[in-house]
Coordinates of C-alpha atoms and ligand atoms in Angstrom, one line a residue:
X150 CA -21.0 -44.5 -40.7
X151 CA -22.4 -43.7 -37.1
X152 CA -25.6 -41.9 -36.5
X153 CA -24.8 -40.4 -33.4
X154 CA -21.9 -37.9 -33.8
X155 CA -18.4 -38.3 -32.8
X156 CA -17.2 -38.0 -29.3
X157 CA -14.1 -36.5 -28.3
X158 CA -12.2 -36.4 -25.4
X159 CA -10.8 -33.2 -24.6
X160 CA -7.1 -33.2 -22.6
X161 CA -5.7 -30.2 -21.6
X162 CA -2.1 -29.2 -19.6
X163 CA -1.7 -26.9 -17.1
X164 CA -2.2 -23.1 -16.7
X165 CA -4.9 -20.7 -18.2
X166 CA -2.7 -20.3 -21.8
X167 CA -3.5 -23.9 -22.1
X168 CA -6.3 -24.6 -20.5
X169 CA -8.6 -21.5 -22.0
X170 CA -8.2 -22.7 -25.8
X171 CA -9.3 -25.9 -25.0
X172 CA -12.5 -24.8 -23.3
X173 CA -12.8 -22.3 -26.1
X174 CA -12.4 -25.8 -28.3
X175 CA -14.5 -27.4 -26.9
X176 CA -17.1 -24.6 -27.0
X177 CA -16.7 -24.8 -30.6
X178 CA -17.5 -28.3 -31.0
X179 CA -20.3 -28.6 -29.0
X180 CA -21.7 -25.7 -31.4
X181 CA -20.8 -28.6 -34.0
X182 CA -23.1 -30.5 -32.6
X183 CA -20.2 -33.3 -31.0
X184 CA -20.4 -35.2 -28.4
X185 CA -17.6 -34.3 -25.6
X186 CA -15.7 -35.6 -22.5
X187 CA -13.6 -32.8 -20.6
X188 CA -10.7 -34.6 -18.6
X189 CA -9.7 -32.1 -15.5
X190 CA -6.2 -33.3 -14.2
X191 CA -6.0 -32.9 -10.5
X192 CA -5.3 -30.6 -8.4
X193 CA -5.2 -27.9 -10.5
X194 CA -1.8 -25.8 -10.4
X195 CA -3.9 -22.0 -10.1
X196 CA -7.6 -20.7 -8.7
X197 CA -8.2 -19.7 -12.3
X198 CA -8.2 -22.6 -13.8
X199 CA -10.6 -24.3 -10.9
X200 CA -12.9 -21.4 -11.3
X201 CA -13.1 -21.6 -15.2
X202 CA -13.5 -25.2 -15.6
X203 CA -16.5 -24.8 -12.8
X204 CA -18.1 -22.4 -15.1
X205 CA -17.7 -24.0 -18.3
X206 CA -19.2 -27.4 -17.0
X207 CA -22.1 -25.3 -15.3
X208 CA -22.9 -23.7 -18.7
X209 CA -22.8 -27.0 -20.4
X210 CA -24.5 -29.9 -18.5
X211 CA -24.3 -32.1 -21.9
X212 CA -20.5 -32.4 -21.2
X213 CA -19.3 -35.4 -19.6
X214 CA -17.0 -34.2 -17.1
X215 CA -14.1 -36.9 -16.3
X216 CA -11.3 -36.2 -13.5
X217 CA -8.2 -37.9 -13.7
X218 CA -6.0 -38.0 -10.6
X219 CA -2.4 -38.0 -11.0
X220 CA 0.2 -40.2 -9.4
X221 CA 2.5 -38.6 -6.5
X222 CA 5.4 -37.1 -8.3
X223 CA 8.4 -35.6 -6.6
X224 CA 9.5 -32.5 -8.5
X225 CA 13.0 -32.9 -6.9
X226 CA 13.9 -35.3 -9.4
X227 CA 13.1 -32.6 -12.2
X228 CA 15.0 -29.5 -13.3
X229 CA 12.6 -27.4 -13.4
X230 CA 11.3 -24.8 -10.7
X231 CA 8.3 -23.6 -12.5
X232 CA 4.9 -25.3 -11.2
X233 CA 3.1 -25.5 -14.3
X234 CA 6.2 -27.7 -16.5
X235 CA 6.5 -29.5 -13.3
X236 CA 2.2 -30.3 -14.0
X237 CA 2.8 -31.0 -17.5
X238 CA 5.4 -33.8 -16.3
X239 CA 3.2 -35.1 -13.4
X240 CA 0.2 -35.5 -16.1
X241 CA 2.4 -37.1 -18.5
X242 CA 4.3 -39.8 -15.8
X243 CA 0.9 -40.3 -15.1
X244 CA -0.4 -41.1 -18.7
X245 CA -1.1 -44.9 -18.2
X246 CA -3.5 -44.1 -16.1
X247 CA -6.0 -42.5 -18.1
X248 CA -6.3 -45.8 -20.4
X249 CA -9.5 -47.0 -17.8
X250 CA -11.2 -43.7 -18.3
X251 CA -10.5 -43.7 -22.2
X252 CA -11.9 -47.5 -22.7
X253 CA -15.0 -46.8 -20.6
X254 CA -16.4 -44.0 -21.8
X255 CA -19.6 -44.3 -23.5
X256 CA -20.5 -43.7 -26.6
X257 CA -16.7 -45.0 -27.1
X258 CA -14.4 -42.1 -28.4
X259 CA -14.1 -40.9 -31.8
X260 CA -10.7 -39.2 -30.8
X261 CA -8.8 -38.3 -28.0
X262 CA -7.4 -34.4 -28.5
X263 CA -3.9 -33.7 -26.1
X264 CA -2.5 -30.4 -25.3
X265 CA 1.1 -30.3 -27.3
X266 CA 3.1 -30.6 -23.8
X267 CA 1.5 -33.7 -23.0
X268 CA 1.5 -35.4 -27.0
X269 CA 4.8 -37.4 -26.5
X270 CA 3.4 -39.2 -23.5
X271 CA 0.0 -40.2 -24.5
X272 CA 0.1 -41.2 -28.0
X273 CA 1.5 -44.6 -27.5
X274 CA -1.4 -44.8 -25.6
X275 CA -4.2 -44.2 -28.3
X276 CA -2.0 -45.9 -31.1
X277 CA -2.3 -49.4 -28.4
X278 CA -6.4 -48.6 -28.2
X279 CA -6.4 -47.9 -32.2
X280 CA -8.0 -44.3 -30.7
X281 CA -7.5 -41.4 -33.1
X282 CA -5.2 -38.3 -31.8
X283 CA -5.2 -35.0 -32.6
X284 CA -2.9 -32.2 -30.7
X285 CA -4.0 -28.8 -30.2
X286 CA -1.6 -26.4 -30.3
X287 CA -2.0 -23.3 -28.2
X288 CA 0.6 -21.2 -29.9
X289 CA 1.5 -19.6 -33.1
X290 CA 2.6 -21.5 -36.3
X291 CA 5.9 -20.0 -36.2
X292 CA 6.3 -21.8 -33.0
X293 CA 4.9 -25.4 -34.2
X294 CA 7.6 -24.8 -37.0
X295 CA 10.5 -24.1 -33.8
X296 CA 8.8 -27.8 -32.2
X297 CA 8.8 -29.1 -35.4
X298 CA 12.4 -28.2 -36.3
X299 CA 14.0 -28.6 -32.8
X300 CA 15.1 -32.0 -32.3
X301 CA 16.8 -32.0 -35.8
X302 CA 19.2 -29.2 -33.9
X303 CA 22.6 -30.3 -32.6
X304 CA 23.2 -26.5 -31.2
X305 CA 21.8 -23.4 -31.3
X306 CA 24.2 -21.3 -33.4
X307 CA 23.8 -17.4 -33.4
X308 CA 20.5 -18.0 -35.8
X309 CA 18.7 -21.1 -36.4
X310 CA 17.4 -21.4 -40.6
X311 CA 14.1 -23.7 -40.0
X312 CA 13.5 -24.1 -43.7
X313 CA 10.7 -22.4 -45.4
X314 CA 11.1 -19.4 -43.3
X315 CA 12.5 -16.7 -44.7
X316 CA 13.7 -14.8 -41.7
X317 CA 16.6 -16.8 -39.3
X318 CA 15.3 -16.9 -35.5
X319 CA 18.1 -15.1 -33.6
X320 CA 19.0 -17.2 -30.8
X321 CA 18.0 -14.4 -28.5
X322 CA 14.2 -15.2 -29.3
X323 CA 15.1 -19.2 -27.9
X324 CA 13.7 -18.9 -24.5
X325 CA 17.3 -20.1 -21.9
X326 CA 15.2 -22.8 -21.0
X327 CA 15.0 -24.4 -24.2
X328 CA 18.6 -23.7 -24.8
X329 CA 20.3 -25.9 -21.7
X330 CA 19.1 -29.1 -23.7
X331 CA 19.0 -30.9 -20.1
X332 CA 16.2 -28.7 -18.4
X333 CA 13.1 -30.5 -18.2
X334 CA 11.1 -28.0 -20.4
X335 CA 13.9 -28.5 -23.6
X336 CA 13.4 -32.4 -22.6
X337 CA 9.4 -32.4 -23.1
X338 CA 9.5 -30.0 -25.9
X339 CA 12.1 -32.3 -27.9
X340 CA 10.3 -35.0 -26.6
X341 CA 6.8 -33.9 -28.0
X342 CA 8.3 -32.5 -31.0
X343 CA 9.7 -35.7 -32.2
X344 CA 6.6 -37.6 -31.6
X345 CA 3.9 -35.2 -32.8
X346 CA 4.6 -36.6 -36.3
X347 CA 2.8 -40.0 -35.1
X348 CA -0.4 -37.8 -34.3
X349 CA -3.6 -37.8 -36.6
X350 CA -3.5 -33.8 -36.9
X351 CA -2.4 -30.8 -35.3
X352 CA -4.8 -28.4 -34.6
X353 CA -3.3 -24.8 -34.2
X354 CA -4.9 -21.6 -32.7
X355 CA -4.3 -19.4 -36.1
X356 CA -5.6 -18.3 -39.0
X357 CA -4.4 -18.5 -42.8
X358 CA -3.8 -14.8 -43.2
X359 CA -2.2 -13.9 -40.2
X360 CA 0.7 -16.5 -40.8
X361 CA 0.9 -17.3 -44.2
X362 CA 4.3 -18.4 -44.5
X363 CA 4.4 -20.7 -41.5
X364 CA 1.1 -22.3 -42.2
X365 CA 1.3 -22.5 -46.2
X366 CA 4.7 -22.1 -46.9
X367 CA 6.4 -24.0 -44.3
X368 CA 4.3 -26.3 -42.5
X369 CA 2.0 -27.3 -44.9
X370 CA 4.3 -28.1 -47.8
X371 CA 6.6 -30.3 -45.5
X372 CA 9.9 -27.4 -45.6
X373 CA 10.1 -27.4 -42.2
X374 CA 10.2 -31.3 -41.7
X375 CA 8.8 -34.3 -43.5
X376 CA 6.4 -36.3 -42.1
X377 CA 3.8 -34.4 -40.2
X378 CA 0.4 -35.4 -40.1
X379 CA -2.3 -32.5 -41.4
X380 CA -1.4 -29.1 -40.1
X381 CA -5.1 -27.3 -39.3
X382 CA -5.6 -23.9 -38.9
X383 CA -8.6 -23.3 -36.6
X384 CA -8.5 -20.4 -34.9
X385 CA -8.8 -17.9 -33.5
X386 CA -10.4 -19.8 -31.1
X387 CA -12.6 -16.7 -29.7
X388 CA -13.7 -15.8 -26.1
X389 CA -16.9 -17.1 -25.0
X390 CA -19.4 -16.5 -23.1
X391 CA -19.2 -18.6 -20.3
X392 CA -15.9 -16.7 -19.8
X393 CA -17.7 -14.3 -18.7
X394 CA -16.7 -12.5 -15.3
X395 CA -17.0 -9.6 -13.4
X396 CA -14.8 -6.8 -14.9
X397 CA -14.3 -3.4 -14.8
X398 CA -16.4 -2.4 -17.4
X399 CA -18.4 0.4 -16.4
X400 CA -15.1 2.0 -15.7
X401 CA -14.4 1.6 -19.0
X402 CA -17.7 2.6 -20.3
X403 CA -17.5 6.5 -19.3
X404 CA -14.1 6.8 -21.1
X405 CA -13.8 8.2 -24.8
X406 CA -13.5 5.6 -27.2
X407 CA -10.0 4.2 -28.3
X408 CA -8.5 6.3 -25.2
X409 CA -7.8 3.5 -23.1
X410 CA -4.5 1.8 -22.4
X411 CA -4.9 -2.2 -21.6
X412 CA -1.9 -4.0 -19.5
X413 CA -1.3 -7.2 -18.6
X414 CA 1.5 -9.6 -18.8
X415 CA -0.9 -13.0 -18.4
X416 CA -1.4 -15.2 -16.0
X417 CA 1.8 -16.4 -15.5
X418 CA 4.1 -13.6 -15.3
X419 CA 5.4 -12.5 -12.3
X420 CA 6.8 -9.2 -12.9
X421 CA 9.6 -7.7 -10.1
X422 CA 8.7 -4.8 -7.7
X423 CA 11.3 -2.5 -9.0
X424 CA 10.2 -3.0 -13.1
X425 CA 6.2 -2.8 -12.1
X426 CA 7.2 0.6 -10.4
X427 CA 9.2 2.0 -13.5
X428 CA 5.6 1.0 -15.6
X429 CA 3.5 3.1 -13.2
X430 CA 5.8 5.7 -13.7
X431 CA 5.4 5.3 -17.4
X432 CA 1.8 4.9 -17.5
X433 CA 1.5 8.2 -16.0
X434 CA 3.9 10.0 -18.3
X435 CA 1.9 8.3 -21.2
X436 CA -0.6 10.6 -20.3
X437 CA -3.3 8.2 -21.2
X438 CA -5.9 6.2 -19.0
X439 CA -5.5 2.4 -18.5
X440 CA -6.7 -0.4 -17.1
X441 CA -3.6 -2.6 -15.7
X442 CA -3.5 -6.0 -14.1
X443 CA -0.9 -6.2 -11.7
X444 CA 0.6 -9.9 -11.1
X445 CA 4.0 -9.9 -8.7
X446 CA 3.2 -13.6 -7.9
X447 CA 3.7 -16.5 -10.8
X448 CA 0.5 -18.7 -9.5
X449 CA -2.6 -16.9 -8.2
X450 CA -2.6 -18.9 -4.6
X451 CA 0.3 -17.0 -4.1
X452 CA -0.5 -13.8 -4.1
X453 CA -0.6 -12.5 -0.4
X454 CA 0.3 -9.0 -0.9
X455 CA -2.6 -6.3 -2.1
X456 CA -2.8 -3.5 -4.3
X457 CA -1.6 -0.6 -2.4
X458 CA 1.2 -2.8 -0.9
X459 CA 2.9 -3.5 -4.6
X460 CA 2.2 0.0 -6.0
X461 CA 1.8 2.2 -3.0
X462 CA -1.7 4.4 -1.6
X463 CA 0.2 7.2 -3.5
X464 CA 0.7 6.2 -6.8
X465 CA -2.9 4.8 -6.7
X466 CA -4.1 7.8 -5.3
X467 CA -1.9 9.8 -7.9
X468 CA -3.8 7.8 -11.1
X469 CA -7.6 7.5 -9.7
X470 CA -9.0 9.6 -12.5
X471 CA -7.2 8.0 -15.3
X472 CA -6.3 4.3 -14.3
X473 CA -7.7 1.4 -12.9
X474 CA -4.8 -0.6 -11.4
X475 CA -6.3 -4.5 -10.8
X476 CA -4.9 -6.9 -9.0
X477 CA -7.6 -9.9 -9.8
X478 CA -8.8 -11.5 -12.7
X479 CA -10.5 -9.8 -15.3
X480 CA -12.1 -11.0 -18.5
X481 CA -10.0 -9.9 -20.9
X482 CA -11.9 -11.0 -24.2
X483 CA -14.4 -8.6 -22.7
X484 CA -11.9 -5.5 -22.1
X485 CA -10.2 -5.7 -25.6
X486 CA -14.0 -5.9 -27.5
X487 CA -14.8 -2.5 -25.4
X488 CA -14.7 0.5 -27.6
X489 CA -13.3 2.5 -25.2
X490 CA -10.0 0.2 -25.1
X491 CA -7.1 1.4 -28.2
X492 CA -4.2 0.0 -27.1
X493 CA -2.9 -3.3 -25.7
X494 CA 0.2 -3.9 -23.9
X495 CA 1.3 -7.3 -23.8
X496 CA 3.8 -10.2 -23.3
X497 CA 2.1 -11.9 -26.3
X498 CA 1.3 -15.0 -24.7
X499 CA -0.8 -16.8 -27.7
X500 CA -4.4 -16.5 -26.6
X501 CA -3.7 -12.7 -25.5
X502 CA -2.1 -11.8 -29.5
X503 CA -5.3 -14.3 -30.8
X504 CA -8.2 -11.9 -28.6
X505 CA -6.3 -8.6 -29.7
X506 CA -6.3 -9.6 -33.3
X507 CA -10.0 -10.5 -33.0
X508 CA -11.0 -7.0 -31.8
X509 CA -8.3 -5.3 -33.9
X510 CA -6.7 -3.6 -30.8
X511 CA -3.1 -2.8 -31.3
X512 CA -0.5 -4.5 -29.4
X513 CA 2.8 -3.3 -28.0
X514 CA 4.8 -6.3 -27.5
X515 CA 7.0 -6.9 -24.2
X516 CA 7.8 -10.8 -24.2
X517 CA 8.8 -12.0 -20.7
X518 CA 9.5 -15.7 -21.5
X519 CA 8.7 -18.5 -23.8
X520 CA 7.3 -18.6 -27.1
X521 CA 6.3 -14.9 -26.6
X522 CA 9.3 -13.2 -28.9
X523 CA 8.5 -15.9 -31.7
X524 CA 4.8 -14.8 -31.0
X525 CA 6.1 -10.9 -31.0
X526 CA 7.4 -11.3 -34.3
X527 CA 4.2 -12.5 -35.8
X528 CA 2.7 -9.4 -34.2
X529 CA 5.4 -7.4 -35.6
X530 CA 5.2 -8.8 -39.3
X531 CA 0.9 -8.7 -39.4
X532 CA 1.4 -5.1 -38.2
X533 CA -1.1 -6.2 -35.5
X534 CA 2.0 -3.9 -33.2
X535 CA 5.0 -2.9 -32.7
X536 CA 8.0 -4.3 -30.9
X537 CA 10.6 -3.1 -29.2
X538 CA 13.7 -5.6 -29.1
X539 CA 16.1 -3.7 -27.1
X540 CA 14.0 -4.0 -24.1
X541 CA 15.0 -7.9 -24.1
X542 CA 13.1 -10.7 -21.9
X543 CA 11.0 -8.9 -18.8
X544 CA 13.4 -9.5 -15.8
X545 CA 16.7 -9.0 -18.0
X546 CA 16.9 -5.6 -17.8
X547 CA 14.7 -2.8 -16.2
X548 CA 12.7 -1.0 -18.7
X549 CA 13.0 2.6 -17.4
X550 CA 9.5 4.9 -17.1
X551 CA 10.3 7.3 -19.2
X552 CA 10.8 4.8 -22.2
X553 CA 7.8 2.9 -21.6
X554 CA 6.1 6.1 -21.3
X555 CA 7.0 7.4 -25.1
X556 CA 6.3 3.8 -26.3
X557 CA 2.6 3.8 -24.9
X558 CA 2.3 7.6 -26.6
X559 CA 3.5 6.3 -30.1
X560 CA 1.0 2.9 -29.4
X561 CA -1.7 5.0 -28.5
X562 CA -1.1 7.6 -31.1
X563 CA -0.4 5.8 -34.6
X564 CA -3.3 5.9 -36.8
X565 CA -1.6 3.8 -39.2
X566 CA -1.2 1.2 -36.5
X567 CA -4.7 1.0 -35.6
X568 CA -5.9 1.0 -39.5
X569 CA -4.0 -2.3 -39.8
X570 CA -4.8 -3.9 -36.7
X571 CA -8.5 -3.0 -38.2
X572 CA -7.8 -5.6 -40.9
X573 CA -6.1 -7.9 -39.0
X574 CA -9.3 -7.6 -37.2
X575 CA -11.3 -8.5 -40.5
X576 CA -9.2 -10.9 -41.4
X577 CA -9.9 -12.9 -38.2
X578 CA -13.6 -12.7 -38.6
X579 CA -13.4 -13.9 -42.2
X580 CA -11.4 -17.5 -41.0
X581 CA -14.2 -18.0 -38.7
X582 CA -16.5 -17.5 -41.5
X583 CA -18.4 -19.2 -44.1
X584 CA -15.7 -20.2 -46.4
X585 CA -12.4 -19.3 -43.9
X586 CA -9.2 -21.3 -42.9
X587 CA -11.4 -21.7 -39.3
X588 CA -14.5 -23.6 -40.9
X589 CA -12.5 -25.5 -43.6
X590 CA -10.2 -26.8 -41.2
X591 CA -12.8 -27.6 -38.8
X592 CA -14.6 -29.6 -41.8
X593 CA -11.1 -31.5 -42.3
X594 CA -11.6 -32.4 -38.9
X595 CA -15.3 -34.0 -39.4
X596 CA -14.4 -35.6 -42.8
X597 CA -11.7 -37.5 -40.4
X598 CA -14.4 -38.9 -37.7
X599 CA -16.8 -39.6 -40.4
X600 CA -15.7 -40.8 -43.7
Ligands
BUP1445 BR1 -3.9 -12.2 -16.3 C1 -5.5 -12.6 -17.2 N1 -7.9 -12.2 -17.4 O1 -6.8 -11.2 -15.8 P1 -1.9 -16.2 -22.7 C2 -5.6 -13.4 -18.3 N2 -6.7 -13.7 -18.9 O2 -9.0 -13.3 -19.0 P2 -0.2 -16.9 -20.4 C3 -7.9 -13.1 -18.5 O3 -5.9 -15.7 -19.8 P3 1.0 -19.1 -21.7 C4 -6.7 -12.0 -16.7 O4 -7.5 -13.4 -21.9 C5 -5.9 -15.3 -22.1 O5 -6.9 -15.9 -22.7 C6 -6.4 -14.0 -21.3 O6 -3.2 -16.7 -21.9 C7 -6.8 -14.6 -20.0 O7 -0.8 -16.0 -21.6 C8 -5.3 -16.1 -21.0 O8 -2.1 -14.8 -23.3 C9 -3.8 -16.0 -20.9 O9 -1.5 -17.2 -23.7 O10 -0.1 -18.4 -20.8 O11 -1.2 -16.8 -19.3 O12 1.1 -16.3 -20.1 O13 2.3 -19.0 -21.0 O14 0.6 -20.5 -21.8 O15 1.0 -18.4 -23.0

């Protein structure tokens, strides 16, 4: 037994989804009194993720702060268009390169902890330095049971039975990308997914009671697959309060409580011109007031166009009482704990559906890509929201006004749905607590380092 506690290396992937938990991580275990290296890959793919990693490091000096340059890579050779999979592939053709900065560090590492997209790539690495791995997993369980399941698929039939779920996942929920086995994201996910077994632990952003059935019941008790290592719940991994930005919260603060709309699609979705118009023209017939970040660009250093040039002086002139339209980053974890915020519309990227079930705002769920219908449905069943199914994948059809307009009414109006997100709300705040799936798994982890 050591007397100086462990050290861990902290490795995340590209883009905020990935990159916030693991800041919000390894805020967590600094709390825990650990020791901590945070590698920064570079360059980084958005703004964002340069300006948060600047203000995490500032906040905590005590973290050794490694950067890890990445080999040219020439994203021709990749099918892929989408700069953040094309990262996660440039960081993992890169891997060998890290072994220098993982055998030098002092105190030597504990553990090395990888982002799930990057796993397949740098595990042979630890298991040749005898250096512990964990993965965190940024998304819900129900997804880590998809990973889990997916390279044990030949095809995807109409449904796909991943045992110990009751429900089948209708192929409609399998992002395309995933379902061309030859793209380079299906490649990497059946890559990682196959090789995750070999890891030490997974660590997964989610709590006991809001996924019961894919935590206990599926992952846990080996239904899904044999062989994975320890499945540990440790989330929600909460906002804090380095995170902290500028926002538009005194906005907020002269509106009646619960009367507020939230919007935003995350960091990475670029919504078209014609589909943001229809939500404007939905907002207003919702007849409620809401803050909405406007994104028409998938990576922040490309956005060129302002405000008025996506939504027009008129409609923004039109909504000035009731609305705040943004076209910057905000600090979410700060807009959803306001009390004036009651409603959250949302793709259901991970991180968003973990910060709305922390402050118990209700969710209605519009996935765009990705894991976000698998995410939806967890949303759906927790009766954290509601979903609306017919309305597809953002970009697949477009989601008239008027729709989205009686949708936002029946968000904004349920009582029922804002009594249960109220206990999904509880329930969150008990994981993290003395005696929750958050601290025990976090003790699972400990017992690990220090036997
Ligand atoms: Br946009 C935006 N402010 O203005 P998700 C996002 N966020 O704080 P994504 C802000 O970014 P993936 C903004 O709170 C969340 O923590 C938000 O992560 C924060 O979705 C994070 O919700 C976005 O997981 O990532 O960006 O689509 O595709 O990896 O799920």
């Amino acid at each position: 037994k050591t007397l100086s506690p462990p050290h861990i290396a902290l490795l995340p992937s590209s883009g905020m989804g990935h990159l916030t938990p693991f800041l919000r991580l390894a805020s967590s275990l600094l709390n825990q009194n650990y020791q901590l290296t945070f590698i920064t890959t570079y360059p980084t793919v958005s703004h964002s993720e340069t300006q948060l990693i600047s203000k995490f490091l500032s906040t905590y000096p005590q973290v050794t702060s490694k950067q890890f340059h990445l080999l040219p890579f020439d994203p021709s050779i990749a099918k892929s268009n989408d700069p953040f999979f094309l990262q996660f592939e440039a960081i993992r053709r890169s891997a060998s390169l890290l072994i220098p900065l993982l055998t030098s560090s002092v105190p030597p590492l504990s553990a090395l902890v990888t982002d799930i997209t990057l796993c397949s790539a740098f595990l042979p690495i630890t298991s040749d330095l005898h250096l512990p791995n964990f993965i965190l997993f940024t998304s819900s369980a129900k997804m880590l049971c998809l990973l889990a399941y997916f390279p044990s698929l030949v095809e995807v039939s109409e449904e796909v039975h991943i045992p110990g779920l009751s429900k089948k996942i209708p192929k409609s929920w399998i992002p395309s990308i995933l379902l061309d086995f030859t793209t380079l994201f299906a490649t990497q996910f059946f890559e990682n997914g196959k090789m995750m077994k070999e890891s030490n632990g997974i660590l997964v952003n989610t709590f006991e009671s809001f996924e019961p059935e894919s935590l206990a019941g599926a992952l846990s008790e080996g239904k899904v697959v044999n062989g994975l290592p320890p499945i540990i719940p440790i989330g929600p991994l909460v906002p804090c309060e380095f995170e902290r930005g500028s926002s538009p919260l005194s906005w907020l603060d002269d509106q009646p409580d619960s009367s507020v709309v939230y919007v935003s699609f995350g960091s990475r979705t670029a919504m078209s011109k014609e589909q943001i118009s229809e939500l404007g023209i939905g907002l207003v017939r919702s007849g409620c007031r809401f803050v909405w970040v406007v994104k028409n660009k998938k990576v922040d250093k490309e956005e060129e166009e302002g405000l008025e040039e996506v939504l027009g002086v008129e409609f923004i002139e039109k909504v000035k009482e009731k609305g705040l339209a943004l076209k910057t980053w905000v600090d979410q974890g700060e807009v959803l704990s306001h009390k004036s915020v009651g409603g959250f519309v949302s793709h259901c990227g991970w991180n968003s559906v973990s910060e709305a079930a922390w402050n118990g705002v209700p969710m209605l769920a519009w996935p765009q890509g990705g894991d976000q219908k698998i995410n939806a449905e967890v949303v759906r069943k927790s009766g954290l929201g509601i979903w609306n199914e017919s309305w597809g994948w953002g970009g697949e059809v477009v989601v008239k006004g008027e729709e989205i307009g009686e949708k936002i009414k029946e968000l904004m109006g349920s009582e029922g749905l804002r009594l249960q997100a109220g206990k999904v709300r509880e329930e969150a705040r008990k994981a993290v607590g003395v005696g929750g799936s958050s601290e025990a798994g976090f003790f699972r982890l400990r017992k690990f380092l220090e036997p």
